[in-house]
Short mmCIF file of C-alpha atoms in Angstrom, two decimals:
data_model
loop_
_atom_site.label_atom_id
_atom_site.label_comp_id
_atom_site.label_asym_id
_atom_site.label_seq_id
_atom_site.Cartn_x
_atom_site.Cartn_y
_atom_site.Cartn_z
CA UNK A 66 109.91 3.59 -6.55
CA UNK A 67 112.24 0.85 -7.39
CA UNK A 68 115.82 1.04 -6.35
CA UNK A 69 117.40 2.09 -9.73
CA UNK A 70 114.83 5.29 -10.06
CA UNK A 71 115.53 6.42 -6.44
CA UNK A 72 119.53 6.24 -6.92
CA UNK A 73 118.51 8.30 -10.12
CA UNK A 74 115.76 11.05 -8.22
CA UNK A 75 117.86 11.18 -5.08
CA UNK A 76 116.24 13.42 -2.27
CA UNK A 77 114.45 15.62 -4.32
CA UNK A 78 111.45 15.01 -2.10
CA UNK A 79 112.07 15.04 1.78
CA UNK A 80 109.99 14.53 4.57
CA UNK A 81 109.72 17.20 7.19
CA UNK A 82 111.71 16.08 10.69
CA UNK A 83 108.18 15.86 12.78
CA UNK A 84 106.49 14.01 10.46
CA UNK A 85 109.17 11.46 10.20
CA UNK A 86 110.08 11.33 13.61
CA UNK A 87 105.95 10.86 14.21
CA UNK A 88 106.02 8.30 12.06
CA UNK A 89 109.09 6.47 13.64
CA UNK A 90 107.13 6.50 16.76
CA UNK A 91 103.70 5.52 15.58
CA UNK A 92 105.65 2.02 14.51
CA UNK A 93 107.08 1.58 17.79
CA UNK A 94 105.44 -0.14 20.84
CA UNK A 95 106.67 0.01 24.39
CA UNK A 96 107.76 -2.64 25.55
CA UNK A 97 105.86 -4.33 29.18
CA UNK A 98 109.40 -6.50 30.56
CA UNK A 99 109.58 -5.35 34.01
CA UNK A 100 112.06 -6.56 36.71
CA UNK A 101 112.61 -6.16 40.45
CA UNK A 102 115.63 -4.06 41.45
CA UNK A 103 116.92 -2.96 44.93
CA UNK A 104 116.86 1.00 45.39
CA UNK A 105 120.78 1.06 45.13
CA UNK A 106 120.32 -0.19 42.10
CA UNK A 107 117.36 1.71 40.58
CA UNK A 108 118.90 5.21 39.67
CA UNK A 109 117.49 6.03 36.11
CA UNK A 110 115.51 3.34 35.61
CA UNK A 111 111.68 3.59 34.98
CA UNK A 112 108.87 2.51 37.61
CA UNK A 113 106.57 0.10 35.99
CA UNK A 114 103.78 0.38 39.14
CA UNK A 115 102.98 3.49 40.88
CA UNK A 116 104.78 4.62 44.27
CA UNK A 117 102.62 4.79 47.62
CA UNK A 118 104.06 5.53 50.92
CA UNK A 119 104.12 2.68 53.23
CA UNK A 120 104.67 4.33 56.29
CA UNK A 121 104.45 7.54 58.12
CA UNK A 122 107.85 9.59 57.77
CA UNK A 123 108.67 10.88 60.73
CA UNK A 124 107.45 7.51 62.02
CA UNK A 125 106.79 9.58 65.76
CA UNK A 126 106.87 13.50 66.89
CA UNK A 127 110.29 14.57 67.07
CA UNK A 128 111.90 17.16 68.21
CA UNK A 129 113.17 20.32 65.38
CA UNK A 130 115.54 22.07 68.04
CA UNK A 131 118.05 21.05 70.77
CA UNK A 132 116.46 21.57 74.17
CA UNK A 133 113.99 20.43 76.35
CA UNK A 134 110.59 18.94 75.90
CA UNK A 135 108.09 20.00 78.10
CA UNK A 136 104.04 21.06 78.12
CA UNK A 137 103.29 24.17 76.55
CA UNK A 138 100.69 25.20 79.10
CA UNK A 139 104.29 25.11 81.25
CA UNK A 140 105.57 27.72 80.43
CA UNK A 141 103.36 30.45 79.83
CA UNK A 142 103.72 33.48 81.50
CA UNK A 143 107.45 33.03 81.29
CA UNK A 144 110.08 35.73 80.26
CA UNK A 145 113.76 36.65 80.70
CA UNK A 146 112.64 38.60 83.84
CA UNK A 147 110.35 36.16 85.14
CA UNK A 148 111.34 32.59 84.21
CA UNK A 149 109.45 29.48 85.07
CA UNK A 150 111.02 26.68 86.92
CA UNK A 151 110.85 22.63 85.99
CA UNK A 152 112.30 19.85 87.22
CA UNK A 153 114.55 17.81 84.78
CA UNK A 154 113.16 14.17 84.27
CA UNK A 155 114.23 11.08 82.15
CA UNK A 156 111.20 9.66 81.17
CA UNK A 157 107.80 10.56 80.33
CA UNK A 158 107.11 14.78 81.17
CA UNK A 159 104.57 15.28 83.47
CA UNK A 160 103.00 18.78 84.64
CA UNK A 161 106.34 20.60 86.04
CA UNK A 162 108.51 18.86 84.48
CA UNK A 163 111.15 18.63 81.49
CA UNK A 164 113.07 16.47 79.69
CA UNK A 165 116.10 16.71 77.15
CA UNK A 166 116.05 16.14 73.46
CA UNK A 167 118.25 16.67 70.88
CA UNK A 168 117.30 17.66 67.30
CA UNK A 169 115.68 15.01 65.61
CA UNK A 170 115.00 12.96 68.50
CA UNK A 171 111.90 11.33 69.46
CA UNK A 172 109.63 13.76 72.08
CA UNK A 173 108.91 11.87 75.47
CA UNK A 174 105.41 11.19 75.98
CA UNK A 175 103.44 13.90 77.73
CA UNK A 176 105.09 17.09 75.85
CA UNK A 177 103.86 18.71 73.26
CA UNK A 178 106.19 21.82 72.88
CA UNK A 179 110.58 21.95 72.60
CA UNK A 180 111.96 24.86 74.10
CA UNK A 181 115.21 25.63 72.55
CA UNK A 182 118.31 25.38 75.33
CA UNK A 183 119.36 28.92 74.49
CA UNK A 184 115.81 30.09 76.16
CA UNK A 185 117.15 28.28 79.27
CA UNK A 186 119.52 27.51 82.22
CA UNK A 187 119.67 24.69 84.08
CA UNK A 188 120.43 24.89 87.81
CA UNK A 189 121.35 20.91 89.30
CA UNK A 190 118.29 19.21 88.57
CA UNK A 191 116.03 22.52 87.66
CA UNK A 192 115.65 24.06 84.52
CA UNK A 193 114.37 27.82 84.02
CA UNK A 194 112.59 28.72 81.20
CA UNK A 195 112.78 32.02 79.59
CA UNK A 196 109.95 31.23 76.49
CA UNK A 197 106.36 30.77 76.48
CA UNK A 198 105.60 28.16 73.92
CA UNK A 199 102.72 27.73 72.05
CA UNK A 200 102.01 23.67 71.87
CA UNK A 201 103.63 21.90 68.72
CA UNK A 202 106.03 24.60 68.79
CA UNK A 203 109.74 23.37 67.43
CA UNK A 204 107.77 20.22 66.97
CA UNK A 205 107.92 18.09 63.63
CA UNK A 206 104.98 15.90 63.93
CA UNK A 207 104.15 12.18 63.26
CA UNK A 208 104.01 12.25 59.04
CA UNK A 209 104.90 15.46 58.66
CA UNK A 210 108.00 15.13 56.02
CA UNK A 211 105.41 12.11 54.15
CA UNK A 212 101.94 10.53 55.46
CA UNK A 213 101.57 6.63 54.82
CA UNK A 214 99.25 5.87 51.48
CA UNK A 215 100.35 9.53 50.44
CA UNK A 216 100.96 8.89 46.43
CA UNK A 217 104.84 9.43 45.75
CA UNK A 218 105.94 8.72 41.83
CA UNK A 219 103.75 7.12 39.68
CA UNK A 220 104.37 4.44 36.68
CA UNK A 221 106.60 5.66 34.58
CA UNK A 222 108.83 8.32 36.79
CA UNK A 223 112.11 8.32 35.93
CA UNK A 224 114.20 8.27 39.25
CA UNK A 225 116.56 10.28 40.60
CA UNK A 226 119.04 10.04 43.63
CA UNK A 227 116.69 11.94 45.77
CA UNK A 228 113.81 10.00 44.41
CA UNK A 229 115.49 6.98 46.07
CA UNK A 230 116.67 8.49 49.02
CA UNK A 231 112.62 9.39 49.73
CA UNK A 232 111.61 5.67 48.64
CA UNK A 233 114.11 4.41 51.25
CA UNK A 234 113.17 6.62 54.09
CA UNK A 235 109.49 5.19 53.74
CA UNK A 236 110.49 1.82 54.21
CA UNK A 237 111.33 0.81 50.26
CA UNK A 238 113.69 -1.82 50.13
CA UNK A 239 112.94 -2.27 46.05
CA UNK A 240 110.62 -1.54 43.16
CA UNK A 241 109.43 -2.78 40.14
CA UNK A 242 110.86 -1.00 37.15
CA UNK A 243 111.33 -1.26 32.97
CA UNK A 244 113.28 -3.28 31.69
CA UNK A 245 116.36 -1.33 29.97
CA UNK A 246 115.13 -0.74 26.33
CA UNK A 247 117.50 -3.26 24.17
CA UNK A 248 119.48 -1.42 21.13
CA UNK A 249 121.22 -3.61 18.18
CA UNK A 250 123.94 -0.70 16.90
CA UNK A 251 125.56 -2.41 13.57
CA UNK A 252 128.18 -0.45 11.75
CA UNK A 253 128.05 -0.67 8.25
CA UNK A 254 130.64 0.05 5.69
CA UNK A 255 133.60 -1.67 3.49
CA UNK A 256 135.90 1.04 4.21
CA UNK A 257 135.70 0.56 8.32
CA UNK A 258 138.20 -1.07 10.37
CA UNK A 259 138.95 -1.41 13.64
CA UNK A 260 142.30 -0.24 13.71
CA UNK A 261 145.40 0.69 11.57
CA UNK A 262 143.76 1.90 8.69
CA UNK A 263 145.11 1.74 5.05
CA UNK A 264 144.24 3.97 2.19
CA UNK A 265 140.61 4.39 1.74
CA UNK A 266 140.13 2.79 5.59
CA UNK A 267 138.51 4.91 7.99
CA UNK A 268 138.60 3.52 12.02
CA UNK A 269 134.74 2.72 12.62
CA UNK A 270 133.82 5.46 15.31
CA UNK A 271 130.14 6.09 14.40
CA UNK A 272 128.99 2.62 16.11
CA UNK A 273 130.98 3.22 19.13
CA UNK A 274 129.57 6.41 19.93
CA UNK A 275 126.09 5.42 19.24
CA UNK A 276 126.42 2.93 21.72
CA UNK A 277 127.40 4.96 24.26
CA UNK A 278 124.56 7.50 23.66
CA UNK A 279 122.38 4.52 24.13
CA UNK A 280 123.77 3.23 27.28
CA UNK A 281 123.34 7.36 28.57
CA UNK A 282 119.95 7.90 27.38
CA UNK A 283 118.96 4.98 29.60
CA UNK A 284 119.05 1.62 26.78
CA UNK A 285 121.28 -1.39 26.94
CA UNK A 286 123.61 -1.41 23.68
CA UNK A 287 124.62 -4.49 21.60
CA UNK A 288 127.68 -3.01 19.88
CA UNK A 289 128.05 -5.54 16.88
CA UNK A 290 130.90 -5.94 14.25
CA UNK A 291 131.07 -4.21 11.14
CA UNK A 292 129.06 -5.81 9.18
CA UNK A 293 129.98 -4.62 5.06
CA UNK A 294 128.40 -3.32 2.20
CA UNK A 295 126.44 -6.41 0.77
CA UNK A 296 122.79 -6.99 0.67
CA UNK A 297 123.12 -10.77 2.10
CA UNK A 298 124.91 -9.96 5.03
CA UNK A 299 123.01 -6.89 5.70
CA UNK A 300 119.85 -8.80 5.99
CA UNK A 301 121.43 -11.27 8.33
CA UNK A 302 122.69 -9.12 10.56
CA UNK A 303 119.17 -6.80 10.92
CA UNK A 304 117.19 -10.08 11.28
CA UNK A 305 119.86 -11.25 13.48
CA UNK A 306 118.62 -8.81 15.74
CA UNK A 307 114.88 -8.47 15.83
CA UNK A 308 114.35 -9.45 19.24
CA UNK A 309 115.43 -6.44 20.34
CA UNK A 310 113.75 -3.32 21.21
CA UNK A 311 115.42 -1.12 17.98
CA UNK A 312 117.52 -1.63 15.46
CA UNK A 313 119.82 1.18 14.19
CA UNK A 314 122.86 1.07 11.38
CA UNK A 315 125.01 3.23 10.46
CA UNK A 316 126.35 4.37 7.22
CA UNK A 317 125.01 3.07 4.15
CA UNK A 318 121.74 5.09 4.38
CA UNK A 319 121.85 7.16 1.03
CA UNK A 320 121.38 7.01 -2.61
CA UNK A 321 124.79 5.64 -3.72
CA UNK A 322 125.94 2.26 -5.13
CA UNK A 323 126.86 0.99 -1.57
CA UNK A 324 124.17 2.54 0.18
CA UNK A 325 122.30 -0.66 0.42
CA UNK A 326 120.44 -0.78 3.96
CA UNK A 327 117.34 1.06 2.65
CA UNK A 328 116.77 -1.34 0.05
CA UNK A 329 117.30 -4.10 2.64
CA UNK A 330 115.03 -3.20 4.96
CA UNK A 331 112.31 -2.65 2.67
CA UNK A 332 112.86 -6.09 0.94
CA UNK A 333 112.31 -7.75 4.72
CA UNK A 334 109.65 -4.89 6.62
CA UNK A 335 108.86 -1.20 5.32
CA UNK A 336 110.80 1.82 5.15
CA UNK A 337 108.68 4.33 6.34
CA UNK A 338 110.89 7.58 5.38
CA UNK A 339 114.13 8.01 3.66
CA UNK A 340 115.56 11.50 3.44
CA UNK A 341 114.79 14.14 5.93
CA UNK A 342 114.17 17.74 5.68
CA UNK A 343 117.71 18.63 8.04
CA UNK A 344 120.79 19.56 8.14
CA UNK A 345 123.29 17.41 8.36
CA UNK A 346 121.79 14.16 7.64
CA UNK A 347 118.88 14.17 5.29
CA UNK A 348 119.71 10.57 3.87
CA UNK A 349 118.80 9.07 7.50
CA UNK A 350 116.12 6.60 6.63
CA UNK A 351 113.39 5.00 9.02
CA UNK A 352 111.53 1.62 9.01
CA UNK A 353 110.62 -1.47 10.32
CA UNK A 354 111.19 -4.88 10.49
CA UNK A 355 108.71 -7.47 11.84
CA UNK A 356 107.37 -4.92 14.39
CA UNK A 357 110.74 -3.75 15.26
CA UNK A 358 111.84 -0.01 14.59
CA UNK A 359 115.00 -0.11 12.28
CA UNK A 360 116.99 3.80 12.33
CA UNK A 361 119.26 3.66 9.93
CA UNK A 362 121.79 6.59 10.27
CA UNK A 363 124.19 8.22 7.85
CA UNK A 364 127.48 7.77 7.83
CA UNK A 365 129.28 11.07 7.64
CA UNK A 366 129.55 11.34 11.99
CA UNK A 367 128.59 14.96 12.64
CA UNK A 368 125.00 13.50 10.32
CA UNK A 369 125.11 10.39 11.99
CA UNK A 370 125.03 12.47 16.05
CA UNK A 371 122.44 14.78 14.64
CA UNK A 372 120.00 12.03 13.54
CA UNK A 373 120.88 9.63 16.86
CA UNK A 374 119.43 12.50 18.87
CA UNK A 375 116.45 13.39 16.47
CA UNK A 376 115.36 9.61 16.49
CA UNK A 377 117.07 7.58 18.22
CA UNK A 378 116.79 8.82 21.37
CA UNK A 379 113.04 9.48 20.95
CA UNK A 380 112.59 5.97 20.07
CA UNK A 381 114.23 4.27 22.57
CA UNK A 382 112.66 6.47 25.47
CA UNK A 383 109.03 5.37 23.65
CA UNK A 384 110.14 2.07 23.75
CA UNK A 385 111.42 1.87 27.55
CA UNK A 386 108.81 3.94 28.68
CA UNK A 387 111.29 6.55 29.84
CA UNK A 388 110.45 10.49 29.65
CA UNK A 389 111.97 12.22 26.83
CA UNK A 390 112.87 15.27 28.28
CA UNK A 391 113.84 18.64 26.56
CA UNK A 392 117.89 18.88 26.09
CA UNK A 393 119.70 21.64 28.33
CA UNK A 394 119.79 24.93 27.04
CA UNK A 395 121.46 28.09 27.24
CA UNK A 396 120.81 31.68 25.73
CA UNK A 397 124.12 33.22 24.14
CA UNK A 398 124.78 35.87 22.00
CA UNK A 399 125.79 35.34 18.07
CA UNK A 400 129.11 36.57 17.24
CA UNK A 401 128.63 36.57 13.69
CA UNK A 402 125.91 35.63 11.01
CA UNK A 403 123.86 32.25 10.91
CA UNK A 404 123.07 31.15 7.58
CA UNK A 405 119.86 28.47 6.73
CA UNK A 406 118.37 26.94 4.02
CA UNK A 407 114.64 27.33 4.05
CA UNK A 408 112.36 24.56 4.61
CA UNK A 409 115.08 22.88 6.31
CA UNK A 410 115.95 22.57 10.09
CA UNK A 411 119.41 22.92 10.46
CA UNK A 412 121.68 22.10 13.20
CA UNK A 413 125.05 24.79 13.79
CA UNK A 414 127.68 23.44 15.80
CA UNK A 415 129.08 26.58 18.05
CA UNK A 416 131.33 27.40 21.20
CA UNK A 417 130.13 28.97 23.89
CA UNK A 418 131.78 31.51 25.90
CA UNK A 419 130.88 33.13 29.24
CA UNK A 420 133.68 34.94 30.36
CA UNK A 421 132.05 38.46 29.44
CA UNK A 422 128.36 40.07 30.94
CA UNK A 423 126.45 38.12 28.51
CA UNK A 424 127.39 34.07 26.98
CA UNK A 425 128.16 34.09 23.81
CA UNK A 426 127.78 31.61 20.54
CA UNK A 427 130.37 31.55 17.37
CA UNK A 428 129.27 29.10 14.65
CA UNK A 429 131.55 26.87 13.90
CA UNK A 430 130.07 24.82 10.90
CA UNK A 431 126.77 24.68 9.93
CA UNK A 432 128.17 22.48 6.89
CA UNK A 433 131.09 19.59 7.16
CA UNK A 434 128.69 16.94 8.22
CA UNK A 435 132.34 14.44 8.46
CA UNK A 436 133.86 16.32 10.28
CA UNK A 437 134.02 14.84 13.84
CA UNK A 438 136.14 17.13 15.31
CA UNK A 439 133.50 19.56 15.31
CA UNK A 440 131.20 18.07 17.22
CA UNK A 441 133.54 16.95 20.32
CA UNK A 442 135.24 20.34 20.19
CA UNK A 443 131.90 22.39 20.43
CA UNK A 444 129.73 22.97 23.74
CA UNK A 445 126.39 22.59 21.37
CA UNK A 446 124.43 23.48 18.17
CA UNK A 447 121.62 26.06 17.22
CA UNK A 448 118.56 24.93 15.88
CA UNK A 449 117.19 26.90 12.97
CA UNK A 450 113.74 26.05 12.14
CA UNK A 451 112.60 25.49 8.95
CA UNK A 452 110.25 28.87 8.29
CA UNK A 453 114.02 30.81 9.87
CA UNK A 454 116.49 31.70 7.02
CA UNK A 455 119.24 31.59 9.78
CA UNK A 456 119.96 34.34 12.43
CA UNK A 457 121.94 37.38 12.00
CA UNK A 458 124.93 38.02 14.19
CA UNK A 459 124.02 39.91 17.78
CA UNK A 460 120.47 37.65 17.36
CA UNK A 461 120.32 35.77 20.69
CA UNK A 462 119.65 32.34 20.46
CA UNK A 463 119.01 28.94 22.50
CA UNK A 464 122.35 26.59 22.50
CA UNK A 465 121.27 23.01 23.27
CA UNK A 466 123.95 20.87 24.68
CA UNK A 467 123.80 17.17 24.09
CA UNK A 468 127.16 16.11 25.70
CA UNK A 469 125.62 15.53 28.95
CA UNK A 470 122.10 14.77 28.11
CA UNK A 471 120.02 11.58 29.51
#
């Protein structure tokens, strides 16, 4: 279809979200730029080999209780009534003798058993014992918490603080992860500006905040200028930045006169789908560029979240080799009716409250795809699947937040 004839058909045809999000990702290759990083400095980021303990952790037997270490086989037989005596060493513990530890501290050669110091009283240099001990008993041996060569994360774990904190109590000083995926954002429009807007301006917000998803789900952001409506400069600007990981634009994605990034892209790669079955945001458009995955995004902003989450973010974990995982969710209550278009996944901005028994969800727009204010002011959004003609109010449903998703 040439250009003229799909300004004229508009989205009479759209693609269902999976299938265009499966294409997106079928054009997309993951990238193999690794880098060394120190463990303070590896929070987030992707290992590119697997994890192995190095070392034993404990490195030695050490002791679970305050007390005093001694040989089992000492103290059997004794009770409150009957207590067992031992002499108090410093060094290794011999038959008869004893020896004290604190929790966490290595146990002296020749014990095999802690008896904890409320089971005793010492007298001088003599300690009775009011606890027979099995051997190993309050014990933590050699290993226990991790045995060296035991398998810890393997390629591709995402870390986490505790992830690191076990790394570094093997002996980990650094390790090998993914690159950061690279992410060109370009704003597109003739109407942005950066500040002080006229009539007909509008302050360019959409980039902004696409950048900062990227730099939270894990990417590296190249926040460029606007760049405006004209096919010339368009092109420049996406080939401008095909040496990174993805592309994405926003605004400029539909059928109108100035919607001209579409056309671009498919003049210098392939776009692979343009209009999606959702709500907001079916004119988001998907391609690519000399091997490099171009999102373009609409430019109403509510549309232009929406579609940054439903590709996007997908994308860029494929690309960085970085787990996609499922956004937070809670169950809440509907406090009044849902409505859906069928054969289209819709998202409904709502507000959660949990003061009562039970959460509850009121829509607040499932339409008003410019209207920022309804995104930043609500804790989430519904998702109504296509086959659903929207939920009825007292339905419970799954709110996923995105606000503070990775």
């Amino acid at each position: 279809m040439n250009h003229d004839d799909r300004r004229t058909a508009g989205f009479k045809q759209r693609t269902r979200l999976s299938d265009a999000r499966e294409a997106l990702l079928a054009a997309a290759t993951p990238h193999d730029r690794t880098v060394r990083r120190p463990l303070a400095e590896a929070d987030g980021r992707a290992l590119a080999d697997d994890a192995v303990a190095p070392a034993d952790v404990p490195g030695y037997d050490r002791a679970a209780m305050d007390g005093y270490a001694v040989r089992a086989s000492d103290t059997f037989g004794a009770s409150g009534r009957s207590p067992n005596v031992l002499r108090i060493v410093d060094g290794p513990v011999e038959p008869g003798t004893a020896a004290r530890v604190h929790t966490g501290s290595d146990v002296p050669d020749g014990a095999d058993a802690v008896v904890m110091v409320e089971h005793t009283e010492r007298l001088g240099d003599e300690l009775e014992v009011f606890d027979a001990l099995a051997e190993g008993e309050n014990v933590g041996e050699r290993g226990e918490d991790v045995r060296e060569g035991t398998p810890l994360f393997e390629a591709g774990h995402e870390l986490r603080p505790s992830d690191i904190g076990l790394l570094r109590s093997v002996g980990v000083e650094g390790v090998t992860v993914f690159e950061r995926p690279r992410v060109a954002v370009i704003p597109t429009g003739e109407e942005l500006v950066e500040s002080d807007p006229g009539p007909g301006e509008v302050i360019e917000t959409n980039g902004l905040t696409v950048s900062r998803l990227v730099e939270r789900w894990g990417g590296e952001a190249s926040y460029r200028d606007i760049v405006v409506d004209d096919a010339d400069l368009l092109r420049e600007a996406v080939e401008a930045d095909l040496d990174h990981d993805v592309v994405v634009t926003t605004g400029g994605s539909s059928v109108g006169e100035r919607d001209l990034i579409p056309e671009v892209v498919d003049d210098i790669g392939e776009v692979l789908v343009h209009g999606v079955a959702l709500k907001p945001g079916h004119p988001v458009a998907v391609g690519v560029v000399e091997d490099t995955p171009v999102v373009m995004l609409p430019g109403y902003p509510v549309a232009c979240v929406v579609n940054a989450f439903q590709f996007l973010r997908p994308v860029l974990k494929h690309v960085g080799s970085l787990p996609e995982r499922p956004l937070p969710t809670q169950e809440a209550t509907l406090t009044k009716k849902l409505p859906s278009s069928p054969g289209t996944r819709t998202f409904a901005r709502v507000k959660l409250d949990a003061s009562g028994d039970e959460p509850t969800a009121e829509p607040t727009r499932t339409s008003g795809s410019g209207i920022l204010s309804s995104v930043a002011l609500a804790d989430g959004w519904v998702v109504v699947p296509e086959e659903v003609e929207g939920y009825d109010e007292g339905d419970t449903v799954a709110v996923e937040g995105w606000e503070w998703s990775a």
